[in-house]
Coordinates of C-alpha atoms and ligand atoms in Angstrom, one line a residue:
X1 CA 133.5 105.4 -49.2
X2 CA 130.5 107.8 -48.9
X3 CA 131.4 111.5 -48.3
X4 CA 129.9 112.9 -45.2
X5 CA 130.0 116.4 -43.9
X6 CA 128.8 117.0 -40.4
X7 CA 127.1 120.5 -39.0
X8 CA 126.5 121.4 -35.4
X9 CA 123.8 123.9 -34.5
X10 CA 125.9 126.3 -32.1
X11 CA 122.6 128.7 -31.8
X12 CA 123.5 132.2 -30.6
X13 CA 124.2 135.0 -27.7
X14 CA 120.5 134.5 -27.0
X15 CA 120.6 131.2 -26.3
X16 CA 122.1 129.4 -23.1
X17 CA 120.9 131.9 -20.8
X18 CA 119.6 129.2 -18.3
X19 CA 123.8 128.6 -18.4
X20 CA 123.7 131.8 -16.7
X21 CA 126.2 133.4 -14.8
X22 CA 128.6 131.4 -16.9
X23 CA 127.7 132.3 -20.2
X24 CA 127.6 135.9 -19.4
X25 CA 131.5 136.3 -20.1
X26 CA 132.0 133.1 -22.0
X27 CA 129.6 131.8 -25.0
X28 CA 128.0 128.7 -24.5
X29 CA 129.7 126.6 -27.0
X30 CA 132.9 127.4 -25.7
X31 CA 132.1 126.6 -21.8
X32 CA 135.1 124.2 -20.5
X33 CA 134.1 120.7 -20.0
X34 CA 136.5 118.3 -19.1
X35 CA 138.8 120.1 -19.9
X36 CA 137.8 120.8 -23.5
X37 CA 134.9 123.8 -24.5
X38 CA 131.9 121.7 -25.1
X39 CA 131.7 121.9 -28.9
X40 CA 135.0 120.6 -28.8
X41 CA 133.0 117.3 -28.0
X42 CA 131.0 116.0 -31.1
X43 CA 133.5 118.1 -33.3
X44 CA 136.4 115.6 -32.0
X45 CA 133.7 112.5 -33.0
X46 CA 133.1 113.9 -36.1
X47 CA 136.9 113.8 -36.6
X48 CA 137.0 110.0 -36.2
X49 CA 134.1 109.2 -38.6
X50 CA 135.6 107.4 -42.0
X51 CA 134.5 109.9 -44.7
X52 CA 133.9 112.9 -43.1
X53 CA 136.1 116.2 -44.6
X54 CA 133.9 119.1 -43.4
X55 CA 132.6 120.6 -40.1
X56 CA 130.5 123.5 -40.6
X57 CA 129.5 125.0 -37.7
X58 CA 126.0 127.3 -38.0
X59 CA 125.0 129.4 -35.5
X60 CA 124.7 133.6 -34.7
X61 CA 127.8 134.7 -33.1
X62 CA 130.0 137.3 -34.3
X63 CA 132.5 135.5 -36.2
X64 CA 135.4 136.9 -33.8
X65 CA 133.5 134.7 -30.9
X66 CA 134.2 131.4 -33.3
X67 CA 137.7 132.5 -34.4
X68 CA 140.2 131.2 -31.9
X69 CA 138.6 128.0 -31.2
X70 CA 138.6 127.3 -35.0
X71 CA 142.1 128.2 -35.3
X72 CA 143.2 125.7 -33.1
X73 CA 140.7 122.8 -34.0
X74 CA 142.1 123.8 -37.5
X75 CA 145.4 122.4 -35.9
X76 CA 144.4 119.4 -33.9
X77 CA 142.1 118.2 -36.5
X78 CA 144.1 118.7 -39.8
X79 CA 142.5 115.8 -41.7
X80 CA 138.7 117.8 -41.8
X81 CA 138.3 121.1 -43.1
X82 CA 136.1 123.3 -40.2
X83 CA 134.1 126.2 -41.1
X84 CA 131.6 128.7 -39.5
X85 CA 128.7 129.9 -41.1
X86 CA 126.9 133.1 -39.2
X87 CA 123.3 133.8 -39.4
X88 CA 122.2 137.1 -39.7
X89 CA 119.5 136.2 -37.2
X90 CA 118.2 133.1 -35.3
X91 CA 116.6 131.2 -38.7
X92 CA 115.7 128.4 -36.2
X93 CA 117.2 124.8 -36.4
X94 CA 116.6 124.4 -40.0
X95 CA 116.6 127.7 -41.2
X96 CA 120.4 128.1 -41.5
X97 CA 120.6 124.8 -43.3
X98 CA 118.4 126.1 -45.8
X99 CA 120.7 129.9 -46.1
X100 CA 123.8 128.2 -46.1
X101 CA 122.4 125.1 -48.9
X102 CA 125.2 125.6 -51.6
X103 CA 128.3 126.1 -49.0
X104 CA 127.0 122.9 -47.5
X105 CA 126.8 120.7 -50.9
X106 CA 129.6 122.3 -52.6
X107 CA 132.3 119.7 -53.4
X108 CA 133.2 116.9 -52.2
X109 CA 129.3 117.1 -52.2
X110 CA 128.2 115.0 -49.7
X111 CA 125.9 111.8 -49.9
X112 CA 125.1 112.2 -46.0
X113 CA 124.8 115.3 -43.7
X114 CA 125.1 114.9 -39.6
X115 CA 123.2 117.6 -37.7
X116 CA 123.6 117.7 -33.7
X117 CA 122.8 120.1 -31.4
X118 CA 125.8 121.2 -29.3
X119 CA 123.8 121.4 -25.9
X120 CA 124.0 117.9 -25.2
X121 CA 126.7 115.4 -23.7
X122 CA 126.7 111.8 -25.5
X123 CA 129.1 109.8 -26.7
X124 CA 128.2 111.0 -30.3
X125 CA 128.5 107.4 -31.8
X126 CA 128.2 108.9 -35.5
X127 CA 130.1 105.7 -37.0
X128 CA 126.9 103.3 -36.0
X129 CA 124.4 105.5 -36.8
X130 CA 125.9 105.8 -40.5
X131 CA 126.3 101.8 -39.9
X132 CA 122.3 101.8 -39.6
X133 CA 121.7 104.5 -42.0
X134 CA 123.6 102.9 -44.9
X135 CA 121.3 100.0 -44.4
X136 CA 117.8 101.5 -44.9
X137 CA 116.4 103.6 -47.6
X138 CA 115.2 106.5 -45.7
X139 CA 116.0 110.0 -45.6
X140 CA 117.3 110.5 -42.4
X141 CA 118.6 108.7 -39.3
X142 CA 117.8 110.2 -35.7
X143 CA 119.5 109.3 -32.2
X144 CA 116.8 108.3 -30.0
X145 CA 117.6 108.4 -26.3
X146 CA 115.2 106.9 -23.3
X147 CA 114.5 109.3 -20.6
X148 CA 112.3 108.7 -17.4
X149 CA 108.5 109.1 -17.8
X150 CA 108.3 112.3 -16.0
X151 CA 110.7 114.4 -18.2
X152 CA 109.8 112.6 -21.7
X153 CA 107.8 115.5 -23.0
X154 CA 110.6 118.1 -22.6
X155 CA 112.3 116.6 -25.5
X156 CA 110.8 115.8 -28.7
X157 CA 109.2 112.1 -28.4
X158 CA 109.2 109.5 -30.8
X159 CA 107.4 106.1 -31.7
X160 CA 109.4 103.5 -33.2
X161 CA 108.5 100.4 -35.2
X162 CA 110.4 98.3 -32.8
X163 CA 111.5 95.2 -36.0
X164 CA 112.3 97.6 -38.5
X165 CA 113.6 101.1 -36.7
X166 CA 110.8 103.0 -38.7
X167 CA 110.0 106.0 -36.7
X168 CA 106.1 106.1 -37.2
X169 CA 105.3 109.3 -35.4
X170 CA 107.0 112.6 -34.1
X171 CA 105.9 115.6 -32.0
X172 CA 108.0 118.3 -30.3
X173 CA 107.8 118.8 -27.1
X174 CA 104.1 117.3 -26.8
X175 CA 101.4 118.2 -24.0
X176 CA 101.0 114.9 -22.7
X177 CA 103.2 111.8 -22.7
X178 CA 103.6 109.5 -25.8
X179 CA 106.6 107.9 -25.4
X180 CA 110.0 107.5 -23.6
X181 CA 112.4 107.4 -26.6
X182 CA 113.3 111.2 -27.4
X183 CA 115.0 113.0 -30.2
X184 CA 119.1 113.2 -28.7
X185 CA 119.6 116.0 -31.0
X186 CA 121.6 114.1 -33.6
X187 CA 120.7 113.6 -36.6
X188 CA 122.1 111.7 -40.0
X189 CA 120.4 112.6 -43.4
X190 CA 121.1 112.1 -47.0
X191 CA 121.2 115.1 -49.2
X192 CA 117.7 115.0 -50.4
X193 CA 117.4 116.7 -46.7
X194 CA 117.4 120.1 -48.6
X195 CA 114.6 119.1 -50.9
X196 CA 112.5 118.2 -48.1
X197 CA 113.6 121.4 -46.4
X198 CA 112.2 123.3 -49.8
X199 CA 109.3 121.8 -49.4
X200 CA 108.6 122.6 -46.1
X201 CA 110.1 126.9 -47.1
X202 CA 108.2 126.7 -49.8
X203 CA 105.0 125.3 -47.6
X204 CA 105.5 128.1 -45.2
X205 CA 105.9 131.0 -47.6
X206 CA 102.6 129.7 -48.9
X207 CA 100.9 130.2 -45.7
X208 CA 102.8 133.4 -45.3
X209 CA 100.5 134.7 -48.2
X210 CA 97.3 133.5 -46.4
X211 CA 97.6 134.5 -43.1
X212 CA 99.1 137.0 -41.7
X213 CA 99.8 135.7 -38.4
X214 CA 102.9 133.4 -40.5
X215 CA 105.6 135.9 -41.3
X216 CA 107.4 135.7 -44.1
X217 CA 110.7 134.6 -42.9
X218 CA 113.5 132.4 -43.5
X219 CA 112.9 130.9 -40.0
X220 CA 112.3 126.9 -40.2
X221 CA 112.0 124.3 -37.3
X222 CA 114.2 121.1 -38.1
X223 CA 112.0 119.2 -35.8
X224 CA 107.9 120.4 -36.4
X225 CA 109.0 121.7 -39.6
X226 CA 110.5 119.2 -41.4
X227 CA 110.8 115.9 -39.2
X228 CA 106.9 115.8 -38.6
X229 CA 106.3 115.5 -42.0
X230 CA 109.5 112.8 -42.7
X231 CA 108.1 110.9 -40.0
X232 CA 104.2 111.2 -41.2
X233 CA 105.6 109.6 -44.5
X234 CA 107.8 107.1 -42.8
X235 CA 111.0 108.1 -44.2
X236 CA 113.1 108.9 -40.9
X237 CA 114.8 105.7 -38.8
X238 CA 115.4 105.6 -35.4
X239 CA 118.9 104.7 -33.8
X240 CA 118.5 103.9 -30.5
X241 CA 121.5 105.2 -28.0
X242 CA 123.0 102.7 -26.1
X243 CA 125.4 105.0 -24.6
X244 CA 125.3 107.7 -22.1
X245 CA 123.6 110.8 -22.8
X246 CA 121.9 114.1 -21.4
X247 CA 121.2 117.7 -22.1
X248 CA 123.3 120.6 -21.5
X249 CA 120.9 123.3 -20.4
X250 CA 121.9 124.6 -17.0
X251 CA 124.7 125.2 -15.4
X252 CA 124.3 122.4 -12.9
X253 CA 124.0 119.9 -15.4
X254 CA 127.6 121.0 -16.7
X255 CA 128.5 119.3 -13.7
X256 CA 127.0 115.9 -14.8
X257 CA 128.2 116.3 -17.8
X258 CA 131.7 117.1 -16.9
X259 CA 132.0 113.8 -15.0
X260 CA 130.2 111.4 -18.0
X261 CA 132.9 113.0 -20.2
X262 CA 135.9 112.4 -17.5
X263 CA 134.7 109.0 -17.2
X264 CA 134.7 108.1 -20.9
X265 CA 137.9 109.7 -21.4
X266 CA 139.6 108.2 -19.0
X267 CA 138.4 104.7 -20.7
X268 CA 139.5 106.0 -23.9
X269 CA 142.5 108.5 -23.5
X270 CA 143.4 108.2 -19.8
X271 CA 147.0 110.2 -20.8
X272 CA 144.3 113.3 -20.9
X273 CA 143.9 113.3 -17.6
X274 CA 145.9 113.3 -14.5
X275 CA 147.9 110.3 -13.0
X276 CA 146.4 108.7 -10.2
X277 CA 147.8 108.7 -6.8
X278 CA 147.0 109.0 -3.3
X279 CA 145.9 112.8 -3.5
X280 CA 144.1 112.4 -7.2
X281 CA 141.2 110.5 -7.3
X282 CA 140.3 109.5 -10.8
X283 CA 139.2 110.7 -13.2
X284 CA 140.5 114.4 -12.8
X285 CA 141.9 116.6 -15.8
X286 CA 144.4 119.1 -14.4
X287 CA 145.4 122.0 -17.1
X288 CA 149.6 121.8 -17.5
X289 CA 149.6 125.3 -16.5
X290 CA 148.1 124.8 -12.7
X291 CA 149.7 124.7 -9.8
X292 CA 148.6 122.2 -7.3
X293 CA 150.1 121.5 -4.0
X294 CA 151.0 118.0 -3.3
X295 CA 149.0 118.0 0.4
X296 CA 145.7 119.4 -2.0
X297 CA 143.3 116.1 -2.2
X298 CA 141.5 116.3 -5.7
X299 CA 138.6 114.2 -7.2
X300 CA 136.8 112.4 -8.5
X301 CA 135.0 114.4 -11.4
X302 CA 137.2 117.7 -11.2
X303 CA 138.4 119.9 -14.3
X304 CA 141.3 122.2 -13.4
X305 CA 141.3 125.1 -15.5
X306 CA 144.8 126.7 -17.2
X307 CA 146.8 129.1 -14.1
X308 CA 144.8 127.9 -11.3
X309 CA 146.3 127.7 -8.0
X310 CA 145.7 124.6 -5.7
X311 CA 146.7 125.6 -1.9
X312 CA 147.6 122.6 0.4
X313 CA 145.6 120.9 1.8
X314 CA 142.3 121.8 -0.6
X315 CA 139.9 119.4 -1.1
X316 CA 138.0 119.8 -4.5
X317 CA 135.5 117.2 -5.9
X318 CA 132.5 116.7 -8.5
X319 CA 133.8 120.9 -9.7
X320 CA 135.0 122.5 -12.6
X321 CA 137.4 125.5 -11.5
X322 CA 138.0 127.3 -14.6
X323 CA 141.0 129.7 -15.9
X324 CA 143.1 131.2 -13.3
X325 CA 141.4 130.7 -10.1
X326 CA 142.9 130.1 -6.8
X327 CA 141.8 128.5 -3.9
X328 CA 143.5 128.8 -0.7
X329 CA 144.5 126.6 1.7
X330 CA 142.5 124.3 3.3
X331 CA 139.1 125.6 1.2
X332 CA 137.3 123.0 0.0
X333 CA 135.0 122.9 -3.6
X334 CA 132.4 120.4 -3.8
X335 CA 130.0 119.8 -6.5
X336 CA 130.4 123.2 -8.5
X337 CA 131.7 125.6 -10.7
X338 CA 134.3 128.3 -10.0
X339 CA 134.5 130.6 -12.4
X340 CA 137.2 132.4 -14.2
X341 CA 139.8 134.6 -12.2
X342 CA 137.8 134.1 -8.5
X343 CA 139.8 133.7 -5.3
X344 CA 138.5 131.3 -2.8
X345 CA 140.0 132.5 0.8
X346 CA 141.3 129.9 3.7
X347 CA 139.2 127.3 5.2
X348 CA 136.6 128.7 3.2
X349 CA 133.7 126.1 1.4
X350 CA 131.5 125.9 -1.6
X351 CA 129.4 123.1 -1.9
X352 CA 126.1 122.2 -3.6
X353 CA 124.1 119.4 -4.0
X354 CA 123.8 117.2 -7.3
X355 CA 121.7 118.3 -10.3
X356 CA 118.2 116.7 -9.6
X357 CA 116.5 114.3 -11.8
X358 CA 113.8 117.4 -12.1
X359 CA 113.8 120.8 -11.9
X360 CA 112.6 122.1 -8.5
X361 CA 111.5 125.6 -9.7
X362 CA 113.5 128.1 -6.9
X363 CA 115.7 125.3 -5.8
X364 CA 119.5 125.8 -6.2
X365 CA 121.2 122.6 -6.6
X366 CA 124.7 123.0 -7.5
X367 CA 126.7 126.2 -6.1
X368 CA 127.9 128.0 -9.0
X369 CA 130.7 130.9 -8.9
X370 CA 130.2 133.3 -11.7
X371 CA 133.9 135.3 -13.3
X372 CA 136.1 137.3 -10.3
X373 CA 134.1 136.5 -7.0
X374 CA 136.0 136.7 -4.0
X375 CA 134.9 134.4 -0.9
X376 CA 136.7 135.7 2.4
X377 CA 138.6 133.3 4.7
X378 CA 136.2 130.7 6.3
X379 CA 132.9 131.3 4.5
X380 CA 130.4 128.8 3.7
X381 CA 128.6 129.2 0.2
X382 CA 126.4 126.2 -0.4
X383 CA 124.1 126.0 -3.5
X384 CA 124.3 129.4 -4.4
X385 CA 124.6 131.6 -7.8
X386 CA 126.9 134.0 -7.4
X387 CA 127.2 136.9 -10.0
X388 CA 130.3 138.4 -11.3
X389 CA 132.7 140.7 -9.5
X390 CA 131.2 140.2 -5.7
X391 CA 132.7 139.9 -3.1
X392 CA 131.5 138.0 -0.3
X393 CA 132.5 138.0 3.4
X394 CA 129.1 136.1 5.2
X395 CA 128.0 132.4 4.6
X396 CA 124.9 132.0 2.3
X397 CA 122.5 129.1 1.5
X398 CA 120.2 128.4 -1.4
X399 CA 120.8 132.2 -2.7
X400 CA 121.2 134.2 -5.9
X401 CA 123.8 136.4 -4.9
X402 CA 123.7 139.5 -7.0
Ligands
LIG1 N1 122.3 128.0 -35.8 C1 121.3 128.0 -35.0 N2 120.3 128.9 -35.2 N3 121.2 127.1 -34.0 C2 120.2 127.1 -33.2 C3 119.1 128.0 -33.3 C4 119.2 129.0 -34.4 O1 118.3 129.8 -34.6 N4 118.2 127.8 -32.4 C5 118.7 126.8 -31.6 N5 119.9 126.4 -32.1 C6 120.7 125.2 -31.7 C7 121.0 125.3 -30.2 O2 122.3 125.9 -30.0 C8 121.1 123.8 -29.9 O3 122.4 123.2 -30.2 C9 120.1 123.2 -30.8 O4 119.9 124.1 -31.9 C10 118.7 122.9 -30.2 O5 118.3 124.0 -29.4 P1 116.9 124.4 -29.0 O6 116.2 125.0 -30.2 O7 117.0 125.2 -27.8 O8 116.0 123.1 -28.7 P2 116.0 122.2 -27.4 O9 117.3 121.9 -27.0 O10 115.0 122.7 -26.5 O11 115.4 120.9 -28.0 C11 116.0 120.2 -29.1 O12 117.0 119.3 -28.5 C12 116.5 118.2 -27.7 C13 117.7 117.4 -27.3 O13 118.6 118.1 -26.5 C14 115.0 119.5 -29.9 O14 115.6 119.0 -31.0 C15 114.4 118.4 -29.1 O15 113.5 117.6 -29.9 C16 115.4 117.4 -28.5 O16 114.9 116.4 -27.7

């Protein structure tokens, strides 16, 4: 069997600051979903993929961000060895790869290398993409996803060779529409990867010389800087995803993605999640450490965060309420996140509206609670953002409450 090592792009503090409020007092890769921080995600695939001993995870947080969350994958995942590897600046989503080269091929050396981006939700089928890499003779393998027409050219877009899975061209992020099929920010290459990454250094340090307007960085693109010219010399394949998937960007679409999750999970490892019964709607995960009253009505699509508190009669559903939170009686939490340590008084409601299949710029969709906000008895907060620390005592629509 072929030795695999897989690396997720975990980016840095200035990244995921459309995640905002949340991010501002937890880091993005870290941000409960389901139950689980969202790396915790594809780094749990990787786990299952036959082969695979490493996880190195590349990114530009202090290492003490990283440390307990690798501590304790370290423990659930004993069979993989998991490692972080910090940047000394953004290099870009090829640019670490190239730093960290020799920590990435030392032995086992690996024959193939995954690459994913962490912002996404997808049910990271790594097994059939190997399946479909093993079979052609290219020199890499990337998850194409279909979007809708409208949103295609926020992603990069691809054309496939529909007989033979040959991607035949590739542009990032492109001005006007080519094709439905987008890159799903998973990737599967062979080690020759880092020669084709040398080329393309060596390419831009060349042009560096020339013009001064190139600086002479270690910064490199994944996608324009090497995929463009992989796909130009039709040496990348296309898998196409079958499976759920979308990106991770805003906070409101933690909220979709916390329900695709709780779905699959509860297909694949329904003792995760909380027993069903009159009161729990499935599928909810509830933290051991929460209290909920047996009157509170919960689901479906909730994550309950460790030391919450669950008053009776509370009605929570499509909502993450994250670490020790309480809402009181009779409030109610629809469609959004509550953030760490808030109190949500009496009769009180927080509601949004689903994520929207497009942006609508100055439209709040889901209401998001940011660490510590306190809602007094009886107020309504419907899709709002509501910064740290506040306190509010009024009822407030389609605000930024600062
Ligand atoms: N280590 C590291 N260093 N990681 C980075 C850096 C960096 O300098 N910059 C970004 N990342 C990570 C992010 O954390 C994320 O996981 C991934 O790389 C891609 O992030 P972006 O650069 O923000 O790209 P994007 O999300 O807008 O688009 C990418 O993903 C789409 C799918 O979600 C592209 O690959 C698109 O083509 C693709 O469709």
């Amino acid at each position: 069997m072929s030795v695999s090592k897989g690396v997720l792009l975990i980016g840095g503090p200035s990244k995921g600051t459309r995640m905002r409020p949340l991010t501002l007092d937890c880091p993005k890769p870290l941000l409960p979903i389901a139950g689980k921080p969202m790396i915790w995600h594809p780094l749990s695939a990787f786990a299952k993929v036959p082969g695979l001993t490493e996880v190195i995870m590349i990114g530009f947080y202090e290492d003490s961000v990283m440390s307990g969350f690798i501590k304790e994958a370290k423990r659930e995942f004993p069979n993989i060895a998991i490692t972080y590897l910090r940047e000394y600046k953004a290099l870009g989503t090829a640019g670490g790869l190239y730093h960290f080269r020799d920590s990435i091929l030392r032995a086992p050396v690996p024959q193939n290398i995954f690459i994913c981006n962490i912002d996404i939700c997808s049910a990271f089928p790594f097994t059939e993409i190997l399946e479909l890499h093993s079979k052609h003779r290219g020199v890499g393998t990337i998850m194409g996803v279909n979007v809708r027409k409208e949103s295609a050219q926020k992603y990069g877009c691809i054309v496939t060779e529909p007989e033979s899975q040959l991607m035949m061209h590739y542009v990032e992020k492109p001005d006007s529409w080519i094709s439905n099929t987008v890159n799903g920010g998973v990737y599967l290459f062979d080690k020759s990867l880092f020669d084709e990454i040398k080329i393309a250094m060596d390419e831009k340090t060349a042009r560096a010389a020339e013009d001064p307007l190139v600086k002479p960085d270690e910064i490199l693109r994944l996608e324009q800087d090497v995929i463009v010219p992989l796909a130009a010399a039709k040496k990348m394949y296309v898998y196409q995803c079958k499976d759920f998937w979308r990106q991770i960007k805003t906070a409101a679409s933690a909220v979709t993605a916390n329900s695709l999750y709780l779905t699959r999970i509860q297909k694949s490892n329904p003792d995760f999640l909380a027993k069903s019964s009159p009161n729990v709607i499935s599928p909810v995960y509830i933290d051991s450490t929460a209290t909920i009253d047996p009157t509170a009505k919960i689901g479906p699509n909730v994550a309950i965060g460790p030391g919450v508190t669950v008053g009776a009669g509370v009605r929570v559903k499509d909502a993450i309420v994250l670490e020790g939170t309480n809402l009181e009686q009779h409030s109610c939490v629809l469609t959004s996140i509550v953030g760490a340590n808030c109190n949500v008084g009496a009769w009180a409601r927080v509601d949004g509206k689903p994520e929207p299949e497009q942006d609508v710029k100055g439209q709040i969709s889901v209401t998001i609670l940011a660490t510590e906000v306190s809602l007094a008895p009886e107020t309504l907060v419907r899709s709002c953002i509501v910064l740290p620390n506040k306190s509010l005592n009024r009822n407030s629509a389609n605000e930024v409450l600062l």
